[in-house]
XYZ file of N, CA and C in Angstrom:
267
model
N 1.189 -1.524 0.069
C -0.174 0.414 0.382
C 0.566 0.892 -0.099
N 1.428 1.879 1.178
C 2.691 2.905 0.994
C 2.270 3.416 1.830
N 2.186 4.379 1.474
C 1.538 4.994 2.457
C 0.047 5.942 2.740
N -0.103 6.935 4.143
C -2.008 6.999 4.039
C -1.723 8.371 4.950
N -2.681 9.153 4.333
C -3.247 9.969 5.701
C -4.440 9.357 6.260
N -4.637 9.991 7.695
C -5.746 9.173 8.987
C -6.205 10.666 8.380
N -6.981 10.437 9.127
C -8.247 11.862 9.196
C -7.770 12.698 10.205
N -6.970 12.087 11.350
C -6.863 12.755 12.240
C -5.718 13.434 12.134
N -5.005 13.149 10.630
C -3.717 14.362 10.549
C -2.593 13.349 10.384
N -2.383 11.699 11.020
C -1.197 11.058 11.103
C -1.155 10.305 10.391
N 0.683 10.968 9.978
C 1.062 10.315 8.780
C 0.781 8.228 8.900
N 0.328 7.781 7.667
C 0.810 6.605 7.600
C 1.641 5.742 7.074
N 2.131 4.445 7.290
C 3.632 4.128 6.236
C 3.331 2.357 6.786
N 3.274 2.115 6.194
C 3.803 0.501 6.715
C 5.289 -0.015 5.179
N 6.320 1.363 5.303
C 7.214 0.724 4.057
C 8.397 -0.192 5.029
N 8.062 0.473 6.738
C 9.269 -0.510 7.827
C 8.285 -1.970 8.119
N 9.235 -2.706 7.930
C 8.868 -4.357 8.766
C 9.328 -4.515 9.466
N 9.202 -5.283 10.698
C 7.691 -4.539 11.369
C 7.589 -2.658 10.919
N 6.610 -2.980 11.125
C 5.276 -1.769 11.665
C 4.397 -1.915 12.732
N 4.305 -0.849 13.231
C 2.703 -0.742 14.429
C 1.311 -0.558 13.760
N 1.332 -0.135 12.409
C 0.268 0.457 11.123
C 0.350 -0.981 10.685
N -0.063 -1.523 10.040
C -0.117 -2.835 9.483
C -0.664 -4.202 10.547
N -1.781 -4.136 9.863
C -1.994 -5.365 10.860
C -2.991 -6.992 9.802
N -2.542 -7.803 10.241
C -2.296 -8.998 9.693
C -3.601 -9.213 10.028
N -5.013 -9.160 9.201
C -5.908 -9.902 9.419
C -7.425 -10.904 8.556
N -7.503 -12.110 8.794
C -7.661 -13.028 8.353
C -9.305 -13.164 8.407
N -10.063 -12.679 7.600
C -10.980 -13.793 7.988
C -11.505 -15.118 8.664
N -12.622 -15.019 8.851
C -12.285 -16.836 9.477
C -12.428 -17.565 8.500
N -13.214 -17.669 6.886
C -12.863 -18.115 6.443
C -11.986 -18.629 5.428
N -10.751 -17.930 5.583
C -9.253 -17.029 5.215
C -8.665 -18.853 6.154
N -8.939 -17.916 7.109
C -8.022 -18.786 7.993
C -8.268 -20.517 8.275
N -9.668 -20.864 7.521
C -9.650 -22.374 7.058
C -8.960 -22.650 6.488
N -8.670 -21.474 5.244
C -8.316 -22.170 3.690
C -7.027 -22.676 4.738
N -6.504 -20.982 5.310
C -4.646 -21.549 5.584
C -4.722 -22.945 6.292
N -5.869 -23.193 7.166
C -5.298 -24.388 8.030
C -5.752 -25.735 7.156
N -5.681 -25.283 6.229
C -6.513 -27.442 5.317
C -4.469 -26.891 4.040
N -3.307 -25.647 3.744
C -2.667 -26.286 3.577
C -1.685 -26.671 4.341
N -1.048 -27.415 3.787
C -0.038 -28.888 4.483
C 1.454 -28.388 5.025
N 1.774 -27.453 3.735
C 3.033 -26.741 4.165
C 2.744 -25.110 4.275
N 3.181 -24.575 6.077
C 3.205 -22.983 5.443
C 4.335 -22.011 4.504
N 5.149 -22.462 3.582
C 6.114 -21.722 2.703
C 5.582 -20.403 1.821
N 4.064 -20.853 1.989
C 3.238 -19.995 1.199
C 1.723 -19.908 1.972
N 2.072 -18.541 2.927
C 0.922 -17.810 3.126
C 0.243 -17.050 2.736
N -0.543 -17.183 2.156
C -2.007 -15.991 1.431
C -1.599 -14.970 2.173
N -2.344 -14.068 1.297
C -2.354 -12.934 1.867
C -3.829 -12.733 2.140
N -3.812 -11.373 3.059
C -5.289 -11.565 3.465
C -5.695 -10.580 2.675
N -6.995 -10.853 2.628
C -8.187 -9.579 1.606
C -8.151 -8.460 1.349
N -8.013 -8.330 2.443
C -7.819 -6.676 3.026
C -6.645 -6.714 3.717
N -6.109 -4.956 3.552
C -5.454 -4.241 4.464
C -5.623 -3.773 5.451
N -4.914 -3.821 6.146
C -5.899 -2.729 7.876
C -4.846 -2.369 8.674
N -4.908 -1.189 8.504
C -4.070 -0.301 9.257
C -4.433 0.385 10.662
N -3.931 1.168 11.272
C -4.021 1.230 13.256
C -3.977 2.571 12.911
N -4.486 3.900 13.816
C -3.547 4.525 13.453
C -3.182 4.883 15.169
N -2.545 5.123 15.448
C -2.031 4.395 17.112
C -2.535 6.096 17.546
N -2.323 7.946 16.300
C -2.733 8.664 17.762
C -4.338 8.650 17.505
N -5.095 7.927 17.395
C -6.336 8.537 17.167
C -7.166 7.389 16.902
N -6.703 5.888 17.256
C -7.095 4.675 17.412
C -8.133 4.111 16.669
N -7.713 5.139 15.320
C -8.832 4.665 13.981
C -8.466 3.521 13.443
N -9.199 2.945 12.725
C -8.572 1.420 12.311
C -8.982 1.986 10.427
N -8.047 1.658 9.373
C -8.655 1.768 8.549
C -8.576 0.840 7.309
N -9.497 0.296 6.114
C -9.793 -1.356 5.567
C -9.832 -0.590 4.423
N -8.229 -2.014 3.792
C -8.122 -0.942 2.363
C -8.059 -2.285 1.109
N -9.119 -2.548 0.468
C -9.436 -3.629 -0.352
C -8.084 -3.580 -1.984
N -7.245 -4.041 -1.616
C -5.725 -3.452 -2.930
C -5.571 -2.472 -2.719
N -6.195 -1.021 -4.006
C -5.493 0.326 -3.233
C -6.408 1.015 -2.441
N -8.076 0.760 -3.020
C -8.539 1.038 -2.444
C -8.758 1.816 -0.853
N -9.077 2.925 0.248
C -10.073 2.823 1.046
C -11.572 2.814 1.226
N -11.634 1.697 1.175
C -12.885 1.320 2.110
C -14.496 1.208 3.206
N -13.126 1.613 4.211
C -14.044 1.700 5.236
C -12.651 2.410 6.591
N -13.363 3.090 7.827
C -12.752 3.605 8.224
C -13.655 3.552 9.506
N -12.601 2.743 10.780
C -14.003 2.718 11.974
C -13.241 3.701 12.707
N -14.077 4.391 14.164
C -13.338 4.750 14.617
C -14.127 4.439 16.316
N -12.648 5.113 16.919
C -13.096 4.129 18.224
C -14.480 5.166 19.093
N -15.704 3.341 19.800
C -16.533 4.140 20.663
C -15.904 3.405 21.793
N -16.111 4.968 22.771
C -15.784 3.698 24.236
C -17.257 3.588 24.849
N -17.014 3.164 25.765
C -17.618 1.425 26.569
C -18.165 1.586 27.746
N -19.212 2.380 28.217
C -19.821 2.512 29.205
C -19.932 1.177 30.169
N -18.920 0.183 30.709
C -19.059 -0.540 31.694
C -20.571 -1.095 32.019
N -21.469 -0.040 32.556
C -22.203 -0.886 33.023
C -23.444 -1.165 32.278
N -23.284 -0.018 30.940
C -24.541 -0.545 30.301
C -23.610 -1.286 29.545
N -22.550 -1.457 29.544
C -22.036 -3.059 28.138
C -22.642 -3.790 28.964
N -22.524 -4.440 30.789
C -22.708 -5.563 30.789
C -24.058 -6.046 30.296
N -25.206 -4.995 30.336
C -26.695 -5.236 29.679
C -26.594 -5.263 28.470
N -26.360 -4.943 27.739
C -26.124 -4.757 26.628
C -25.939 -6.087 25.407
N -24.324 -6.423 26.408
C -23.972 -7.350 25.513
C -24.208 -8.328 24.918
N -23.820 -8.682 23.745
C -24.907 -9.435 22.414
C -23.505 -11.144 22.615
N -22.502 -11.579 23.459
C -22.083 -12.130 23.117
C -22.101 -12.806 24.293
N -21.888 -14.621 24.752
C -21.907 -15.180 25.017
C -21.973 -14.908 26.516
N -22.236 -15.306 27.615
C -20.581 -15.042 29.388
C -19.599 -15.933 28.914
């Protein structure tokens, strides 16, 4: 991908390897395919690139070179979270 400017103004880059910007994220379907591979000499690339801005905590999702989504942090009230959780305890 290269370089990207977050909405907060922070410049993001994945040129250095390793880096704290690019997250390696696989869908569960992609992960199942990886688990069926006999040898991990070839590790397929994830379908999406996911970048994290350390300044504002936004997460940016790219498909190829196209920026398709941005997720912004929403703080959770712990009392409210206990009442409205959707995951099994």
